[in-house]
PDB file of C-alpha atoms in Angstrom:
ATOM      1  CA  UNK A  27       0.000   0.000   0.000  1.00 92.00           C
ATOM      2  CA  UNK A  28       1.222   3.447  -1.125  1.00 96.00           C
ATOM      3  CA  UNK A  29      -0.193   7.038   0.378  1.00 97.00           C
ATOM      4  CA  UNK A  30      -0.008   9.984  -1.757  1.00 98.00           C
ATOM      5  CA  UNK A  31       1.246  12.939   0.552  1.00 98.00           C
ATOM      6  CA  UNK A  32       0.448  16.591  -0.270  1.00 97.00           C
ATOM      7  CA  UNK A  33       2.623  18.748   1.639  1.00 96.00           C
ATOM      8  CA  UNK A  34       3.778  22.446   1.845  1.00 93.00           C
ATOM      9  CA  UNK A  35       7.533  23.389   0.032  1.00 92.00           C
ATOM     10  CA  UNK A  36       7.933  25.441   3.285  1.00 94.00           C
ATOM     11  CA  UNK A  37       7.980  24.660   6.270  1.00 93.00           C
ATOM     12  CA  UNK A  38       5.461  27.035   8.138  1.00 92.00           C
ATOM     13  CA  UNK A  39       5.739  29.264  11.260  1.00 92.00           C
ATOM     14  CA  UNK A  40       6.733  26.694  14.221  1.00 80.00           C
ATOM     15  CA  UNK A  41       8.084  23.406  15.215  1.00 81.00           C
ATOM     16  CA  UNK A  42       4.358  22.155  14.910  1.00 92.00           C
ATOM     17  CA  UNK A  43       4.063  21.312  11.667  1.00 95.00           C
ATOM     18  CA  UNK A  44       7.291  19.782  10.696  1.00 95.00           C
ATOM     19  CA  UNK A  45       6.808  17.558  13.825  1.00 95.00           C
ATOM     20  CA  UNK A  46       3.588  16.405  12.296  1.00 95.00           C
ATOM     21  CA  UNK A  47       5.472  16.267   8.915  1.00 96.00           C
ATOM     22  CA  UNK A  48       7.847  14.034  10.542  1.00 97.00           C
ATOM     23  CA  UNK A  49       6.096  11.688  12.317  1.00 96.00           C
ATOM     24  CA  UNK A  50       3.608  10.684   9.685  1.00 97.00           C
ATOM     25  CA  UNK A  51       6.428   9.716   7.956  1.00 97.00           C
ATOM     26  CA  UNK A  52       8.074   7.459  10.266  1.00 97.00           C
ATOM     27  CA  UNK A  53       4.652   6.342  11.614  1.00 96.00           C
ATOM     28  CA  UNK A  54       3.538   5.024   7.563  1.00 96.00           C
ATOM     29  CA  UNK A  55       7.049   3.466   7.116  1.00 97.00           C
ATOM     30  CA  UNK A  56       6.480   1.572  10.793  1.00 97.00           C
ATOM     31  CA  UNK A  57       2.817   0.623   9.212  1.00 96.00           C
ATOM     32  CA  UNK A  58       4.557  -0.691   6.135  1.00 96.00           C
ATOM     33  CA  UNK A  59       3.120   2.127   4.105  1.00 96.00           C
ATOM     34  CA  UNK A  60       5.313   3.393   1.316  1.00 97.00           C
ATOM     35  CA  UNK A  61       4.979   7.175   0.210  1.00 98.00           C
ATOM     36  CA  UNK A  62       4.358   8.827  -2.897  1.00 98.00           C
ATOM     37  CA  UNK A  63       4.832  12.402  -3.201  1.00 97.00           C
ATOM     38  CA  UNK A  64       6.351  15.653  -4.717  1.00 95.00           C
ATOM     39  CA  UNK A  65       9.921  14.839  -4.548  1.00 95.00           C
ATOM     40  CA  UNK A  66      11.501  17.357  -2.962  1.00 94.00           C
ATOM     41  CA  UNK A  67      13.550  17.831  -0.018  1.00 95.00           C
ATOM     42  CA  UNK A  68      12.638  21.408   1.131  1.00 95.00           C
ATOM     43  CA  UNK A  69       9.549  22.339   3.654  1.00 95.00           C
ATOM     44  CA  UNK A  70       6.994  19.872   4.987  1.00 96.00           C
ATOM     45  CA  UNK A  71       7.625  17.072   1.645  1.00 96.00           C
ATOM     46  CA  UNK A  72      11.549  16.806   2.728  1.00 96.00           C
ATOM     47  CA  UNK A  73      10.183  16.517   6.165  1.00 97.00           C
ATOM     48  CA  UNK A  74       7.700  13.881   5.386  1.00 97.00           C
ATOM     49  CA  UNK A  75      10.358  11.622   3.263  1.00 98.00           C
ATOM     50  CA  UNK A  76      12.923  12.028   5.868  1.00 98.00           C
ATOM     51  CA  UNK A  77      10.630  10.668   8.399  1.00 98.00           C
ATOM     52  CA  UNK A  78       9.698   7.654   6.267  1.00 98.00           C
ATOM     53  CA  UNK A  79      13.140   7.411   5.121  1.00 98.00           C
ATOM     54  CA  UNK A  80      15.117   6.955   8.588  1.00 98.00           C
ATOM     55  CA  UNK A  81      12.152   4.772   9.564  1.00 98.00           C
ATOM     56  CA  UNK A  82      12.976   2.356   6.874  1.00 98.00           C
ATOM     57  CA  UNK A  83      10.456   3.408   4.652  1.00 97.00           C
ATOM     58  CA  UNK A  84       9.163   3.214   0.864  1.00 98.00           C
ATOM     59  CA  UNK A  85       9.356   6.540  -0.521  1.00 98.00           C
ATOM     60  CA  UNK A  86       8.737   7.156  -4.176  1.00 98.00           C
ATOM     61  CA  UNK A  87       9.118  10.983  -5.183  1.00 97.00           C
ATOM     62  CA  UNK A  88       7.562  12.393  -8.633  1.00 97.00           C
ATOM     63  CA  UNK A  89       8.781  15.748  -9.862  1.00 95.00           C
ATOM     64  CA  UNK A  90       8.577  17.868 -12.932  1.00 94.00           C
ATOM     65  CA  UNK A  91      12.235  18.269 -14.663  1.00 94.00           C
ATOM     66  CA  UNK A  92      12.041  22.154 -14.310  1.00 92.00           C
ATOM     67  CA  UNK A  93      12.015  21.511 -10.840  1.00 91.00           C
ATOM     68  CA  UNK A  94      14.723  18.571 -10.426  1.00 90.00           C
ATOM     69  CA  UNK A  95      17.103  20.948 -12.793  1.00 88.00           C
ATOM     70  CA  UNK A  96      16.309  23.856 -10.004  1.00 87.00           C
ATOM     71  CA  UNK A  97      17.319  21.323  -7.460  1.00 81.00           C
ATOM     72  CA  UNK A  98      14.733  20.697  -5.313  1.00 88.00           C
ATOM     73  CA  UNK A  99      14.847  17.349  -5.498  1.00 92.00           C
ATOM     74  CA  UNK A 100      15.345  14.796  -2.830  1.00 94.00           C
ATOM     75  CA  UNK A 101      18.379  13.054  -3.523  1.00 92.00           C
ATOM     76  CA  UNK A 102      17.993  10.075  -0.913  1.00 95.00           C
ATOM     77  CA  UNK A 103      14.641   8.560  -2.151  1.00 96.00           C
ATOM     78  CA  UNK A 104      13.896   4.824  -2.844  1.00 97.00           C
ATOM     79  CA  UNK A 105      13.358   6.534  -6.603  1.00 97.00           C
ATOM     80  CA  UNK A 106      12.688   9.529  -8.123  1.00 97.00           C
ATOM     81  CA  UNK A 107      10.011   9.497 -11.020  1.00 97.00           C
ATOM     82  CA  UNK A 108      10.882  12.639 -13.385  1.00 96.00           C
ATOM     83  CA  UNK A 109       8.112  14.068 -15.531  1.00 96.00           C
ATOM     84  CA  UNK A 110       7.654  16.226 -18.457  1.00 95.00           C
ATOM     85  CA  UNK A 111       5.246  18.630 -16.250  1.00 94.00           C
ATOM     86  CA  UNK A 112       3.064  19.052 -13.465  1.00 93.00           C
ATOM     87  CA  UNK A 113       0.100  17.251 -14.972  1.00 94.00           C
ATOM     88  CA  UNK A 114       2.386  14.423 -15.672  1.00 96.00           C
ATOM     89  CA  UNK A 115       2.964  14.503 -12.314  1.00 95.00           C
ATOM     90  CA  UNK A 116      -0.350  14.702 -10.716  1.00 94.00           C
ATOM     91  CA  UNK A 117      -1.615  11.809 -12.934  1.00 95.00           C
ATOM     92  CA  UNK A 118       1.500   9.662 -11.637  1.00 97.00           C
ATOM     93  CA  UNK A 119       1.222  10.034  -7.702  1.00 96.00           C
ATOM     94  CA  UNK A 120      -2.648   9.215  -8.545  1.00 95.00           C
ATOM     95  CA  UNK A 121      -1.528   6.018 -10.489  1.00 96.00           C
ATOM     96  CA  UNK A 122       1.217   5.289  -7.769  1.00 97.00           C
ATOM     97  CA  UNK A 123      -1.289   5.619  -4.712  1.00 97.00           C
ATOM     98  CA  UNK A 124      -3.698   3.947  -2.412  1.00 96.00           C
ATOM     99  CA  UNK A 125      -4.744   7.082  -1.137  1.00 96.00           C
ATOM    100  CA  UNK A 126      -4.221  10.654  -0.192  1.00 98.00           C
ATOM    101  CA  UNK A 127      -3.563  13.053   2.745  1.00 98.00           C
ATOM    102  CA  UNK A 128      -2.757  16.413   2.466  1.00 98.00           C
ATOM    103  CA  UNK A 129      -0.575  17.615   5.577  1.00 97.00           C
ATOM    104  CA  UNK A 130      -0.548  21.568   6.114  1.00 96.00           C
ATOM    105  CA  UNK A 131       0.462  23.590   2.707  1.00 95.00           C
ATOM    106  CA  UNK A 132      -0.471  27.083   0.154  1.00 95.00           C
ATOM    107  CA  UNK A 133      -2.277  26.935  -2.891  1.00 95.00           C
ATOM    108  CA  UNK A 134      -0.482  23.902  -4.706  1.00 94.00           C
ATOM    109  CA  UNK A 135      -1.346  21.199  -2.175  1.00 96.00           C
ATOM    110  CA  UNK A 136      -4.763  22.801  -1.886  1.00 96.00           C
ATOM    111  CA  UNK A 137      -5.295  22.326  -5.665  1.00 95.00           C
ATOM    112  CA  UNK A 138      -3.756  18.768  -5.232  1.00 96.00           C
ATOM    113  CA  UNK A 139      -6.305  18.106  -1.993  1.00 97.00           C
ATOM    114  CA  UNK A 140      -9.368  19.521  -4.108  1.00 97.00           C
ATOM    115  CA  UNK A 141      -8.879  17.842  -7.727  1.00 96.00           C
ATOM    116  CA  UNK A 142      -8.591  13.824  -6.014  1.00 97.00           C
ATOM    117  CA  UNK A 143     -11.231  14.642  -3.743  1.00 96.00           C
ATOM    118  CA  UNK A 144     -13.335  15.578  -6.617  1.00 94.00           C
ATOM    119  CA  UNK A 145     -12.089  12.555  -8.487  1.00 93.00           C
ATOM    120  CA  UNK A 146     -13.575  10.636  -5.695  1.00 93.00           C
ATOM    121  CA  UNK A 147     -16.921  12.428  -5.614  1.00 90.00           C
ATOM    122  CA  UNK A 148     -17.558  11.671  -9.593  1.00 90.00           C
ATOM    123  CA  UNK A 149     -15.834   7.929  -9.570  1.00 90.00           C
ATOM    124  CA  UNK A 150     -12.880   8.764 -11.066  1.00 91.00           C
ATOM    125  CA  UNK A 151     -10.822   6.580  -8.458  1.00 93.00           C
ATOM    126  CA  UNK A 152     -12.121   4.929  -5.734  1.00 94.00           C
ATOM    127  CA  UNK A 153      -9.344   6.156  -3.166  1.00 96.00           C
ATOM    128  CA  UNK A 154      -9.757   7.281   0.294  1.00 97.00           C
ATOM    129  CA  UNK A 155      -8.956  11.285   0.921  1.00 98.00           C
ATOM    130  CA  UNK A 156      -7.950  13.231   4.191  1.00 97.00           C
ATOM    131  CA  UNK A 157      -6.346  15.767   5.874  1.00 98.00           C
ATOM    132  CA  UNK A 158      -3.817  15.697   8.794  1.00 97.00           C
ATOM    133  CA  UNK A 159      -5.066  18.753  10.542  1.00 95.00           C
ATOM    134  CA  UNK A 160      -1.675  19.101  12.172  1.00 94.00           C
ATOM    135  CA  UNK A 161      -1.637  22.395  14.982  1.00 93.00           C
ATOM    136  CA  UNK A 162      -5.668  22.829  13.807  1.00 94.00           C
ATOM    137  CA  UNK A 163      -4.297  23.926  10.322  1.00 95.00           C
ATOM    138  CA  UNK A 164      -7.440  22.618   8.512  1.00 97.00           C
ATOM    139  CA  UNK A 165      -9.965  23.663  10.600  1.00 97.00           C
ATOM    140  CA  UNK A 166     -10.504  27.007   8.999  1.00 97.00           C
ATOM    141  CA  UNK A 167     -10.945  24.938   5.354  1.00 97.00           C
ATOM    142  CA  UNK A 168     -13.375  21.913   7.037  1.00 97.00           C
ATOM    143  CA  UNK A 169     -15.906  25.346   7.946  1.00 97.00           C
ATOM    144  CA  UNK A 170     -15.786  26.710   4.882  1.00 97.00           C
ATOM    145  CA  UNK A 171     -16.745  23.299   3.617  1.00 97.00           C
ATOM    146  CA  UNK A 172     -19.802  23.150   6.356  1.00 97.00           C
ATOM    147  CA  UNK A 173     -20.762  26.677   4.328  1.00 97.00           C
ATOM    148  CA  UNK A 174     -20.884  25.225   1.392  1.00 96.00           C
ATOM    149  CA  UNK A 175     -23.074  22.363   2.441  1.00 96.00           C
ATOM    150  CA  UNK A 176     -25.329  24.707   4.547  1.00 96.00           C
ATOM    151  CA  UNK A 177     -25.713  26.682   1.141  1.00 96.00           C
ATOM    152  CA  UNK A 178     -26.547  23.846  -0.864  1.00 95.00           C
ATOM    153  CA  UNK A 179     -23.141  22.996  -2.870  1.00 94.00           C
ATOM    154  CA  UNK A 180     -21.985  20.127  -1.473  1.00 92.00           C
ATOM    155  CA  UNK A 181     -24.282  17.540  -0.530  1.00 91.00           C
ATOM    156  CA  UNK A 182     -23.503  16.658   3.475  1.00 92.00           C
ATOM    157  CA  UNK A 183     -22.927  12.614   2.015  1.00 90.00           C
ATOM    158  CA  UNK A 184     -20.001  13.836  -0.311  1.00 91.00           C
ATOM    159  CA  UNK A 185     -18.850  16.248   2.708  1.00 93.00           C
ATOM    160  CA  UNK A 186     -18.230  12.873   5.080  1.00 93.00           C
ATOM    161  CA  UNK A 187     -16.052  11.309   2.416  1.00 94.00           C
ATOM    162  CA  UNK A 188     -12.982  13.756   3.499  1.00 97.00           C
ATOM    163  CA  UNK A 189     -11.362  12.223   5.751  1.00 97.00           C
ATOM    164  CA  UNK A 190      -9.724  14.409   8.917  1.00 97.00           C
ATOM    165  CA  UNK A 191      -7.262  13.550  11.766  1.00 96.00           C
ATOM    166  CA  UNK A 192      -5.116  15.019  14.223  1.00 93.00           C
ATOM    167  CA  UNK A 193      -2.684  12.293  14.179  1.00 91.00           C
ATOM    168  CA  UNK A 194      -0.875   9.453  12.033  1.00 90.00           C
ATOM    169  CA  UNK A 195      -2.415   6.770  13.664  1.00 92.00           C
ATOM    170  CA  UNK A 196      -5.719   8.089  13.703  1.00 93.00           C
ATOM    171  CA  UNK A 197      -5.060   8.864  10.128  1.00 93.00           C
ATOM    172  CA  UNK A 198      -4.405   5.289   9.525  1.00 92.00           C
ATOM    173  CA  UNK A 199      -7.016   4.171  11.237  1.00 94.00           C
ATOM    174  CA  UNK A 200      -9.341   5.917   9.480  1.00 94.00           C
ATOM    175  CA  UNK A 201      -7.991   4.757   5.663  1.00 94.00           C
ATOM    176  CA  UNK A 202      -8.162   1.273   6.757  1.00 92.00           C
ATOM    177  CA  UNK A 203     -11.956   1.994   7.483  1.00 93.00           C
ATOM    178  CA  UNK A 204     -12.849   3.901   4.475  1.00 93.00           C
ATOM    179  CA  UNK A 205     -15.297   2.427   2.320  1.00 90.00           C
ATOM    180  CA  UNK A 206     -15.764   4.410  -1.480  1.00 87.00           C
ATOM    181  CA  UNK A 207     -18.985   6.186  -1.723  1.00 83.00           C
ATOM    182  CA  UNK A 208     -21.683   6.178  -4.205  1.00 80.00           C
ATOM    183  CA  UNK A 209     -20.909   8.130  -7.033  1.00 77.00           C
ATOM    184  CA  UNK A 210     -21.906  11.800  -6.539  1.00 73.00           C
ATOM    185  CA  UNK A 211     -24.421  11.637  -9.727  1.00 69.00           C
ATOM    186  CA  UNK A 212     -25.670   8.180  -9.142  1.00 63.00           C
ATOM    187  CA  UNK A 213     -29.597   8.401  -9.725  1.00 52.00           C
ATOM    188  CA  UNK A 214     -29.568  11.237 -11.529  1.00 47.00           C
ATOM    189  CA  UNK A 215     -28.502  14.942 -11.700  1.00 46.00           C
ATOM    190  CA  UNK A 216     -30.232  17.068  -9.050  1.00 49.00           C
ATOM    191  CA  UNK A 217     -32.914  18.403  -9.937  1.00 42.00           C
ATOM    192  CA  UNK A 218     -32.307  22.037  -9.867  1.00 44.00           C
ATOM    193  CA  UNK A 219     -29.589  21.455 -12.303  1.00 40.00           C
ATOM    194  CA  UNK A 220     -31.625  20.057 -15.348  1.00 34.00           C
ATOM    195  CA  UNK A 221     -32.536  22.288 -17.955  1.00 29.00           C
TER     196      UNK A 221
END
């Protein structure tokens, strides 16, 4: 079994994060886990490969060339995948992975977080999806989500299929006990969408 991790190229204000970054790491490699992700060795990904990697740990990095010729790259991995570009890239960790968790990050591991977790919702892969709300980090996000459901964009049954914990193990825990839901259009498009 292979995780996908999104994670921040910086490291973020305080010891918190890269903690977090650290353990789930070592605490996937201890599981057996391996780890696919962005490849590089700066911010929260070099923490999360470290982790993994002084645990004894799979790790399996995929990276755009642009960015291993800026050298960014991890140098220590079990192997480093290099792609043409970062679509290449997303569509590999997907391939690679049994799932995905996005640890504390800016706007590319958001984008990462939000495009599986819509694959989920419309069947595109039938992969479990979650956050590690390391030092609260997501909790912000997960209300804006509850907004979105109170306003009638997400239905509350696709809401429950992102999957949040404070911890690795309870991260784990949580994977192992994911079942795939039904398909967000099964039966039908809603019916204030028809026209």
């Amino acid at each position: 079994m292979r995780i996908a991790v999104f994670a921040g190229s910086a490291s973020g204000e305080g010891a918190g994060f890269r903690a977090a970054a650290t353990e789930l790491g070592a605490s996937l490699a201890r599981a057996g886990v391996g780890i696919v992700y962005g490849g590089g060795h700066v911010g929260l990904m070099g923490a999360v490969a470290d982790g993994a990697l002084a645990a004894g740990g799979e790790v399996v990095g995929v990276m755009p060339k642009a960015l291993v010729d800026r050298e960014v790259a991890h140098l220590g991995l079990t192997r480093l995948e290099v792609t043409a570009d970062m679509h290449e890239r997303k569509a590999r960790m997907a391939e690679l992975a049994d799932g995905f968790v996005a640890l504390p990050g800016g706007a590319g591991t958001l984008e990462e977080l939000f495009e599986v977790w819509t694959w989920q919702h419309l069947a595109i892969h039938a992969k479990p999806v979650g956050v590690l709300d390391a030092e609260g980090f997501w909790r912000p996000l997960l209300g804006a989500l509850d907004a979105m459901v109170a306003s009638g964009f997400i239905k509350p049954r696709m809401r429950d299929t992102l999957l949040v914990a404070d911890d690795a193990a309870g991260l784990l825990a949580a994977f192992r006990a994911w079942e795939p839901p039904a398909p967000k259009w099964e039966g039908g498009l809603d019916p204030q969408t028809r026209g």
